[in-house]
C-alpha cells in the first residue's frame, strides 16, 4: 500500500504510513521504538485487541457527548496529547503545530519538560496546557519550570515517575541517535551543543543527556513536596502497581496515568490494558485513572473507558500527524479519533462517557 | 489455487474464491469488509474455531432430521438467509435469485429494508420470507413497509438494532464506494440519484445514504410500539449483552439474533460464539436465540447449536454464491451447507437439532 | 530440506518427507487429509504440544521397561498399529509389510475391515493381530469376519464407532479420488470394479463405497450383541464423550480408544489430548483407555500416558514408513518410536509405563 | 541484518548473530539445538515473554545493588555461568577465556565435567569456580574429580540430575556431529580418539561418548553419599517437579536449579518459567532456587527473580560471546547483561535483588 496523503487518511494507520514515508529512518526509529526486545511494546497492542466490549442496544440515543473533564480540564474528547519530547524533530514548527491542532479540537496538550518549544510560546496557541515535569537534578530549574508552567496558565502538572533513567532503546543505540543542532530542549539551559546533540556509535545521545539531567531519586517525599509546592492538579504518570496508585491517591494526586511509557521504559512491564482494571479496582474514585500506551483509534478509547479509565493520553499518532502534515496532520489525527470515538460510542449505545464506563468487557484469558 | 467453477465447489471457501474472481474489487471489499481495524471480523472466526463439540457415538441413527422451526417458520435447515442489502450488486437478478434458491431449499429468506428487489417481487418466489426493518426517519415509510411485509406474506419481522449509524468500513471509505445507478433500494423512495449513488473520495456513499435515512434513536419504547403494531413474530437482531436479550424477551420478542453484524458495526464487540452462551443462559426458553457472524459451514452450525442457539443466519456465503452463479450458486451454497450439516450431525450422533443442543462443548479459554 | 533416505530418518518427520517424495499427490492427500476445514486435524497436534509433562529425577533407574499389556495383548511398546484401510496404496506388499514390521518389533497390528490383505495372510506374519470391524450392512459378512478374525488368531476386536458415514474429506473430493484397480478391500466381496474404484469428479469413490457398505445405525444394542457374539476382548474406537466411555465400560468393553479418527471424521471434535483426561476421570479402572490422533514421537506417547492413557495407536507414521521403504520403512518408524520413548521415559525418571502414568502435567489453558 | 562486530553488540541477540557468522554450521547447531522437536526449547522463551513484571515507582533510589550471594559465593550479578561442555569448540582458549571474563566481571563460572580445560587451569583465572559433576560410571574418577574440585578451590558442587542419558538432539544426529581432535574432555581419561571424536552418519558422537561414560542410575542414595563426601555446598541441577525439589532440600542440598537443560533433554518438559514458581512454593526458604533455560537479557533475570528465583545460570549467550570474540566477547555479554539488569531494576524501582523478589507478576494464562 502506498502512503496516502495525510488529509486522505482513513485511519491512524494511514497517517503512520504517511509519516513513515517522509521521516529519516533514525527519526522513525526514535518515534516507533521500544526498549529492550520491544515485548511490552507488542503486548500493549495485543492486550487491547484481546479486550472485547459488549455494546448495548435500543438505548434511544442519536448522538453522544464525548466531552470530558480530565483533572478539571474541560476536553471535547476523553483524550489529551501525551507529553512527548523534541517535536521539532518531526516538523519545523514542532509542538506549536501540535498544540494549535489540540487547541482547535479542544484537547489538552501536555508540554514536555523536553519540549523543543517553550511553554510560553505554546500558551499563545490557546490550547489547554498541562505541563509535564521530569525530576531534574537542578532543583532550581524544577522550581523555575513549575513557576513558568503556572504563569503560562497550565491547568495540570504531570509528573513522570517511570523514567528514573531512560529505557535502553536498542534502535537508538544502534543508530547512534543524536538530536540535530536545530532541535533543542527549549526549557533547559542547553544549547545546540548539549549532550543530546553529540552522536556516538553505540549510544543514544538523548539517553546520555537524560542521564545527566534527570535525578533518578524521585521518591514519595518529593511527590509530597511537589504536591505542596504546585497549585495545579497533580497527575502521576507511569503507575502500574495498584499499591503505588493507591499511595498517589493518599498523597493528594488528582490522577494517575497507567502507563508503561509506550513500551519504552521497563521491557517486561505488563500491557496497560491488563494493569488498568487492577489499578481502577484499587483506587476506586479516590483519583482519576488515565491510561496510555497503544491507543490507536476510537475503539481503543472505548475499551479503556470500559475497563475503568476516565480518559487516555494519545502519543505516537500525534507525532505521525505532525510529521505527515504539521498542524493539519495532527488535526486530521484528532478528527479521525473523534469520528471513530463518536461512532464507537453510538454503536455501543452510549450517550456519554459514563455510559461507556458501564459497558461489560469480555477479556481473553490470554491478554498480552 | 485457481477459482473452481461454482458447481464444482467442494466447500464454501471454494464459492468465495469463485466469487472473488468475478467481482470488481470494490464490490468484493464491500462484501468482505468489516469496520475499523476488522478485529471483531477476525475474532468471529477464531472463536468458532476455538469451540470444540464433543460428538456422541453408538446412538443408532442412520439419518438426521435437520428440519427446524425458527420463530414459527418451518425450515429444512436451522438456517435462514440473513438480511443483506443491495444484492443486485452481485448479480443482475439480485435478491430474486437468492430467494428462489432459498425457496427451492426450504430456507427462510430475509428481505432487507435495503433490498434491491421489492418484497412483493420476492414473495412470488415462494420463499418463506422474513422482513428486515431498519428504523427509518420517515416513520410513515416504516408503517408502509410493515404493511407491505405483512401483505406480502412475510412470516417474521426482523428489526435490526445494531445500526443506529453504519459502521465505518475503511475499505469502502478508501474506495469511495458508491452504488452503480443500476442498483437501488427498491423499498425506499430513492431513484438512481440517491445519496447512495454519489461517490466521493474518502467517503462511503452507502454510509452517507444510511445516515440520512436511518433514525438512530430507536429505543425500547419503539420496540414496544413495533411489538404492538406488527402481527408478525418479532426478531431483534444485533443483541450481544445478556441484559438486552432478557429485556427483549420481557417485551414480547420471539427471538433475538446474537450478532455483531458480521464484524461490520462496532469493531471491538465480542465474537458471537463468545457472547452466545451468555445470552442463552440469561434468557433460557423465554425467546429463541439465533446467531450469525462467521458461519462458514455445517460444523459451525453444529457449534452454535451446541452453544445453545436455535439456528443461524447465513450471510456472506449467500452473496458469494449469488456472485458466482446466481440462483444456482446460492443453491450450491445451501446444498453444501446441508450436506455438511447432515454429516456433522450424523458424525456427532444427533438424530435431530435438539440432540445437537445437548452436545458438550470444550471451549478454549482463549476464544478469540 | 531434501527428503532423507528412510533408513537415515532421524525422526518421524523425516519419514514423512521421504514418503511424500515418493507418493502420487492424490495418495499423499488421502493419507494426510482431514475432514472439513481440517481444524480438528490441526488441533490434535496443538493440544499435544501444549501438554507439558514434569519429569522426575534421581530415581536411580538405568533402563526402562516399555512393555505393555494392551487389552491382554503383550506388546513391547504401549503402542499398536492403528487400523488403516487399503495399505497397498502405499506399497505393493501393503499390510503384509507393515504387519511383518509390527511382528518384528513386538507391536500389535490392527487389521482393518478395509484391509487390502486378508487377515489370514496377515496371520502368517506372526504379528499379534487385532481385528477392526466396521459395522457393515451385510450382517452375514460381519459374522463371517468375526469368525475369520477369531480363527486367524486375532487377540482383540476393535469396533469403530465414529464412522457411521465417512467424514467428508475435501482433498479427496477435489481430487475425485478412487482406488486403483490393483488395490481392493480383500475382506469384502468386492472386485476391482467396486464403487471404491470408480472415480468421479467432485466425489471420493472411497466414501461412496463406504456409504453403500457401512450401516450407520450401529447402536448400543449392537454393541451388546457384539459383546456376546465375539469371544475376543472388545475395544471401542472413536469415543470422545466421557458418558459414552462409561457406558462402554458398563457393557463390558475391555477398552475404549479416545480418537477423532485423526481429524478425519467430525471436524469440530476436540483434540484427543483435551478429551483424554476427562474420559480417564470418568471411567477410572473400569476399562483401559487408549488414544490416537496426532502421535508423532516418543514424547507424545509419554504425554498421553501422563494424561492417563494406557497406550496409543499409531496411524499415519506407519503409512509413511510403508510408503518410504515397505517393511523396512515401518520397522524404522517403530525403531525410532521405541528409541524416542525409551529415552523420554529415562529422561522423565520412569522405570516403566506405570511410572509415566504418575507424572504431573502442566497443560496450557489454551490447548488447541 | 548483518552481524555486528561483537564489541558493538547492543544486545545478546547481536552477539548471537556475530557468533553465527563465524561458526561452522554443525557447531552452531550443537550450541543452538534442542532435543526432539525442540518444543521445550521454544516454550522456554515463550513462557518468559508471557511473564510480565509490575514495576514500582517513586522508590527514591538512584542506584541498584546487583550483588548476590549464590550458595555462599559472592557474585556481582545474580547470575553464574552455566556448566557447558567442550568450550574449545567455540574458541581456541575455550573455558579459559570464558572464566577470565567471569572473573573480571565477578560472576561464578561453573566448570563442566566435560570441560575442555581442566579445573586447575581455570582456577588460575581467579574466577569463583563451581564444579559441575556428571555421575560417571567410573566412581573412582568421580571421587578424583571431587577432590580436584575441592583442591582447586571450587566453591560449590553442581550435580546434574537430568542427564541419565543425553537427550536426542536431531540436529547433531543429522550432522553426524563429532568433536574435532583438538577438543577433548580434559578431566576424563580420554584422548583425541575417544568415542566423542568418532563421527558416524546418523549418530551424535558426543552422545555416544556420554552413554559410555555416564551412569544413568544416579539416585537419591547417591545424592546422600555425595552430600556426605563433598564439603562444598551442593547444587542439584535439573529439577522441575516440586516434590523432587523438596526432597533435595530434605537431603541437605543448598540449592536446586530449575532447569530443562535449555530444552536439550526431555522434549515435552515444561518451560522453566512455568515450573519455577511451583518449585519456589514447595521449598520456601529451605534451599536456594536457581533457574536457567532461555535467559537472554536483564529483563529475563528480573522476571525469574520476581517469580522467586535467587539467581539464574547463563548458558548459550556465554558461548555466543566466546565464539564471537573470545574473552572479550564473553565480557561483552556479561557487561550487556549487567547494563540491562541494572536498568531493569532501576526502572522497576528495586534497590536490590530482594526488592525484585517482591515485585508482582501478571502471567498470561497461556505461558508457553
PDB file of C-alpha atoms in Angstrom, chain C residues 118-254:
ATOM      1  CA  UNK C 118      -6.690 -60.674   4.283  1.00  0.00           C
ATOM      2  CA  UNK C 119      -6.470 -61.393   7.956  1.00  0.00           C
ATOM      3  CA  UNK C 120      -5.377 -64.934   7.115  1.00  0.00           C
ATOM      4  CA  UNK C 121      -2.447 -63.672   5.059  1.00  0.00           C
ATOM      5  CA  UNK C 122      -1.533 -61.313   7.851  1.00  0.00           C
ATOM      6  CA  UNK C 123      -1.737 -64.029  10.488  1.00  0.00           C
ATOM      7  CA  UNK C 124       1.156 -65.702   8.723  1.00  0.00           C
ATOM      8  CA  UNK C 125       3.402 -62.756   9.616  1.00  0.00           C
ATOM      9  CA  UNK C 126       3.328 -63.823  13.226  1.00  0.00           C
ATOM     10  CA  UNK C 127       2.199 -60.401  14.340  1.00  0.00           C
ATOM     11  CA  UNK C 128      -0.148 -60.087  17.283  1.00  0.00           C
ATOM     12  CA  UNK C 129      -3.277 -59.123  15.396  1.00  0.00           C
ATOM     13  CA  UNK C 130      -6.317 -57.164  16.374  1.00  0.00           C
ATOM     14  CA  UNK C 131      -9.239 -57.084  14.001  1.00  0.00           C
ATOM     15  CA  UNK C 132     -11.026 -53.840  13.326  1.00  0.00           C
ATOM     16  CA  UNK C 133     -14.668 -54.078  12.425  1.00  0.00           C
ATOM     17  CA  UNK C 134     -16.776 -51.609  10.522  1.00  0.00           C
ATOM     18  CA  UNK C 135     -20.455 -52.217  11.004  1.00  0.00           C
ATOM     19  CA  UNK C 136     -21.455 -53.494   7.575  1.00  0.00           C
ATOM     20  CA  UNK C 137     -24.942 -53.507   6.180  1.00  0.00           C
ATOM     21  CA  UNK C 138     -24.331 -57.148   5.277  1.00  0.00           C
ATOM     22  CA  UNK C 139     -24.650 -58.625   8.771  1.00  0.00           C
ATOM     23  CA  UNK C 140     -23.801 -62.066   7.424  1.00  0.00           C
ATOM     24  CA  UNK C 141     -20.498 -60.648   6.336  1.00  0.00           C
ATOM     25  CA  UNK C 142     -19.987 -59.175   9.804  1.00  0.00           C
ATOM     26  CA  UNK C 143     -20.460 -62.597  11.317  1.00  0.00           C
ATOM     27  CA  UNK C 144     -18.139 -64.116   8.764  1.00  0.00           C
ATOM     28  CA  UNK C 145     -15.475 -61.533   9.559  1.00  0.00           C
ATOM     29  CA  UNK C 146     -15.823 -62.167  13.276  1.00  0.00           C
ATOM     30  CA  UNK C 147     -15.309 -65.847  12.669  1.00  0.00           C
ATOM     31  CA  UNK C 148     -12.376 -65.274  10.382  1.00  0.00           C
ATOM     32  CA  UNK C 149     -10.782 -62.926  12.901  1.00  0.00           C
ATOM     33  CA  UNK C 150     -11.121 -65.426  15.707  1.00  0.00           C
ATOM     34  CA  UNK C 151      -9.974 -68.282  13.531  1.00  0.00           C
ATOM     35  CA  UNK C 152      -6.936 -66.338  12.386  1.00  0.00           C
ATOM     36  CA  UNK C 153      -5.940 -65.846  15.983  1.00  0.00           C
ATOM     37  CA  UNK C 154      -6.744 -62.204  16.427  1.00  0.00           C
ATOM     38  CA  UNK C 155      -6.454 -61.169  20.050  1.00  0.00           C
ATOM     39  CA  UNK C 156      -8.912 -58.303  20.167  1.00  0.00           C
ATOM     40  CA  UNK C 157     -11.826 -56.933  18.255  1.00  0.00           C
ATOM     41  CA  UNK C 158     -11.771 -53.210  17.608  1.00  0.00           C
ATOM     42  CA  UNK C 159     -15.173 -51.859  16.698  1.00  0.00           C
ATOM     43  CA  UNK C 160     -15.001 -48.415  15.119  1.00  0.00           C
ATOM     44  CA  UNK C 161     -17.910 -46.281  16.248  1.00  0.00           C
ATOM     45  CA  UNK C 162     -17.092 -42.894  14.766  1.00  0.00           C
ATOM     46  CA  UNK C 163     -17.751 -43.747  11.128  1.00  0.00           C
ATOM     47  CA  UNK C 164     -21.487 -44.039  10.657  1.00  0.00           C
ATOM     48  CA  UNK C 165     -20.580 -42.378   7.377  1.00  0.00           C
ATOM     49  CA  UNK C 166     -17.153 -41.395   6.158  1.00  0.00           C
ATOM     50  CA  UNK C 167     -16.136 -37.844   7.003  1.00  0.00           C
ATOM     51  CA  UNK C 168     -16.114 -35.504   4.056  1.00  0.00           C
ATOM     52  CA  UNK C 169     -12.500 -35.016   3.176  1.00  0.00           C
ATOM     53  CA  UNK C 170     -12.249 -32.066   0.857  1.00  0.00           C
ATOM     54  CA  UNK C 171      -8.921 -33.151  -0.579  1.00  0.00           C
ATOM     55  CA  UNK C 172     -10.295 -36.471  -1.782  1.00  0.00           C
ATOM     56  CA  UNK C 173     -13.426 -34.843  -3.147  1.00  0.00           C
ATOM     57  CA  UNK C 174     -11.373 -32.263  -5.046  1.00  0.00           C
ATOM     58  CA  UNK C 175      -9.112 -34.991  -6.378  1.00  0.00           C
ATOM     59  CA  UNK C 176     -12.048 -37.224  -7.333  1.00  0.00           C
ATOM     60  CA  UNK C 177     -10.065 -39.838  -5.505  1.00  0.00           C
ATOM     61  CA  UNK C 178     -10.659 -43.514  -6.355  1.00  0.00           C
ATOM     62  CA  UNK C 179      -8.718 -46.656  -5.694  1.00  0.00           C
ATOM     63  CA  UNK C 180      -6.584 -48.022  -8.491  1.00  0.00           C
ATOM     64  CA  UNK C 181      -7.788 -51.393  -9.692  1.00  0.00           C
ATOM     65  CA  UNK C 182      -4.818 -53.085  -8.055  1.00  0.00           C
ATOM     66  CA  UNK C 183      -5.984 -52.184  -4.567  1.00  0.00           C
ATOM     67  CA  UNK C 184      -9.051 -53.825  -3.147  1.00  0.00           C
ATOM     68  CA  UNK C 185     -10.871 -54.463   0.098  1.00  0.00           C
ATOM     69  CA  UNK C 186      -9.719 -58.016   0.478  1.00  0.00           C
ATOM     70  CA  UNK C 187     -12.313 -58.948   3.109  1.00  0.00           C
ATOM     71  CA  UNK C 188     -15.309 -57.664   1.251  1.00  0.00           C
ATOM     72  CA  UNK C 189     -16.949 -59.259  -1.702  1.00  0.00           C
ATOM     73  CA  UNK C 190     -15.644 -56.547  -3.976  1.00  0.00           C
ATOM     74  CA  UNK C 191     -13.549 -56.913  -7.043  1.00  0.00           C
ATOM     75  CA  UNK C 192     -11.581 -54.243  -8.850  1.00  0.00           C
ATOM     76  CA  UNK C 193     -14.778 -52.750 -10.185  1.00  0.00           C
ATOM     77  CA  UNK C 194     -16.377 -51.902  -6.855  1.00  0.00           C
ATOM     78  CA  UNK C 195     -17.612 -48.406  -6.198  1.00  0.00           C
ATOM     79  CA  UNK C 196     -14.364 -47.594  -4.446  1.00  0.00           C
ATOM     80  CA  UNK C 197     -12.645 -47.802  -7.824  1.00  0.00           C
ATOM     81  CA  UNK C 198     -14.982 -45.629  -9.835  1.00  0.00           C
ATOM     82  CA  UNK C 199     -13.569 -42.106  -9.871  1.00  0.00           C
ATOM     83  CA  UNK C 200     -15.965 -39.215 -10.352  1.00  0.00           C
ATOM     84  CA  UNK C 201     -15.192 -35.522 -10.341  1.00  0.00           C
ATOM     85  CA  UNK C 202     -16.447 -33.955  -7.117  1.00  0.00           C
ATOM     86  CA  UNK C 203     -16.648 -37.199  -5.209  1.00  0.00           C
ATOM     87  CA  UNK C 204     -14.481 -39.563  -3.197  1.00  0.00           C
ATOM     88  CA  UNK C 205     -15.040 -43.050  -4.503  1.00  0.00           C
ATOM     89  CA  UNK C 206     -13.816 -44.470  -1.223  1.00  0.00           C
ATOM     90  CA  UNK C 207     -16.530 -42.525   0.578  1.00  0.00           C
ATOM     91  CA  UNK C 208     -19.110 -43.613  -1.979  1.00  0.00           C
ATOM     92  CA  UNK C 209     -18.225 -47.228  -1.398  1.00  0.00           C
ATOM     93  CA  UNK C 210     -18.316 -46.777   2.342  1.00  0.00           C
ATOM     94  CA  UNK C 211     -21.781 -45.267   2.200  1.00  0.00           C
ATOM     95  CA  UNK C 212     -23.008 -48.357   0.392  1.00  0.00           C
ATOM     96  CA  UNK C 213     -21.249 -50.867   2.599  1.00  0.00           C
ATOM     97  CA  UNK C 214     -21.436 -49.446   6.100  1.00  0.00           C
ATOM     98  CA  UNK C 215     -24.509 -49.475   8.275  1.00  0.00           C
ATOM     99  CA  UNK C 216     -24.716 -46.155  10.123  1.00  0.00           C
ATOM    100  CA  UNK C 217     -27.271 -47.466  12.622  1.00  0.00           C
ATOM    101  CA  UNK C 218     -24.686 -49.097  14.875  1.00  0.00           C
ATOM    102  CA  UNK C 219     -26.020 -48.610  18.389  1.00  0.00           C
ATOM    103  CA  UNK C 220     -25.623 -49.702  21.965  1.00  0.00           C
ATOM    104  CA  UNK C 221     -27.723 -52.778  21.412  1.00  0.00           C
ATOM    105  CA  UNK C 222     -25.455 -53.833  18.549  1.00  0.00           C
ATOM    106  CA  UNK C 223     -22.507 -53.371  20.844  1.00  0.00           C
ATOM    107  CA  UNK C 224     -24.139 -55.671  23.352  1.00  0.00           C
ATOM    108  CA  UNK C 225     -24.792 -58.231  20.654  1.00  0.00           C
ATOM    109  CA  UNK C 226     -21.204 -57.987  19.535  1.00  0.00           C
ATOM    110  CA  UNK C 227     -20.018 -58.341  23.108  1.00  0.00           C
ATOM    111  CA  UNK C 228     -21.910 -61.600  23.329  1.00  0.00           C
ATOM    112  CA  UNK C 229     -21.081 -62.862  19.851  1.00  0.00           C
ATOM    113  CA  UNK C 230     -17.331 -62.377  19.943  1.00  0.00           C
ATOM    114  CA  UNK C 231     -15.006 -64.053  22.385  1.00  0.00           C
ATOM    115  CA  UNK C 232     -12.230 -61.517  21.922  1.00  0.00           C
ATOM    116  CA  UNK C 233     -11.704 -58.530  24.170  1.00  0.00           C
ATOM    117  CA  UNK C 234     -13.753 -55.681  22.762  1.00  0.00           C
ATOM    118  CA  UNK C 235     -12.156 -52.327  22.034  1.00  0.00           C
ATOM    119  CA  UNK C 236     -14.478 -49.441  21.202  1.00  0.00           C
ATOM    120  CA  UNK C 237     -12.665 -46.976  18.991  1.00  0.00           C
ATOM    121  CA  UNK C 238     -13.763 -43.386  18.457  1.00  0.00           C
ATOM    122  CA  UNK C 239     -15.094 -42.343  21.844  1.00  0.00           C
ATOM    123  CA  UNK C 240     -14.755 -38.719  22.994  1.00  0.00           C
ATOM    124  CA  UNK C 241     -17.624 -38.062  25.398  1.00  0.00           C
ATOM    125  CA  UNK C 242     -16.954 -39.388  28.914  1.00  0.00           C
ATOM    126  CA  UNK C 243     -20.543 -40.596  29.220  1.00  0.00           C
ATOM    127  CA  UNK C 244     -20.131 -42.802  26.180  1.00  0.00           C
ATOM    128  CA  UNK C 245     -16.887 -44.180  27.571  1.00  0.00           C
ATOM    129  CA  UNK C 246     -18.580 -45.039  30.857  1.00  0.00           C
ATOM    130  CA  UNK C 247     -21.359 -46.814  29.026  1.00  0.00           C
ATOM    131  CA  UNK C 248     -18.840 -48.851  27.046  1.00  0.00           C
ATOM    132  CA  UNK C 249     -17.376 -49.947  30.359  1.00  0.00           C
ATOM    133  CA  UNK C 250     -20.798 -50.866  31.670  1.00  0.00           C
ATOM    134  CA  UNK C 251     -21.438 -53.015  28.623  1.00  0.00           C
ATOM    135  CA  UNK C 252     -18.272 -54.991  29.144  1.00  0.00           C
ATOM    136  CA  UNK C 253     -15.861 -53.424  26.706  1.00  0.00           C
ATOM    137  CA  UNK C 254     -12.243 -54.026  27.581  1.00  0.00           C
TER     138      UNK C 254
END
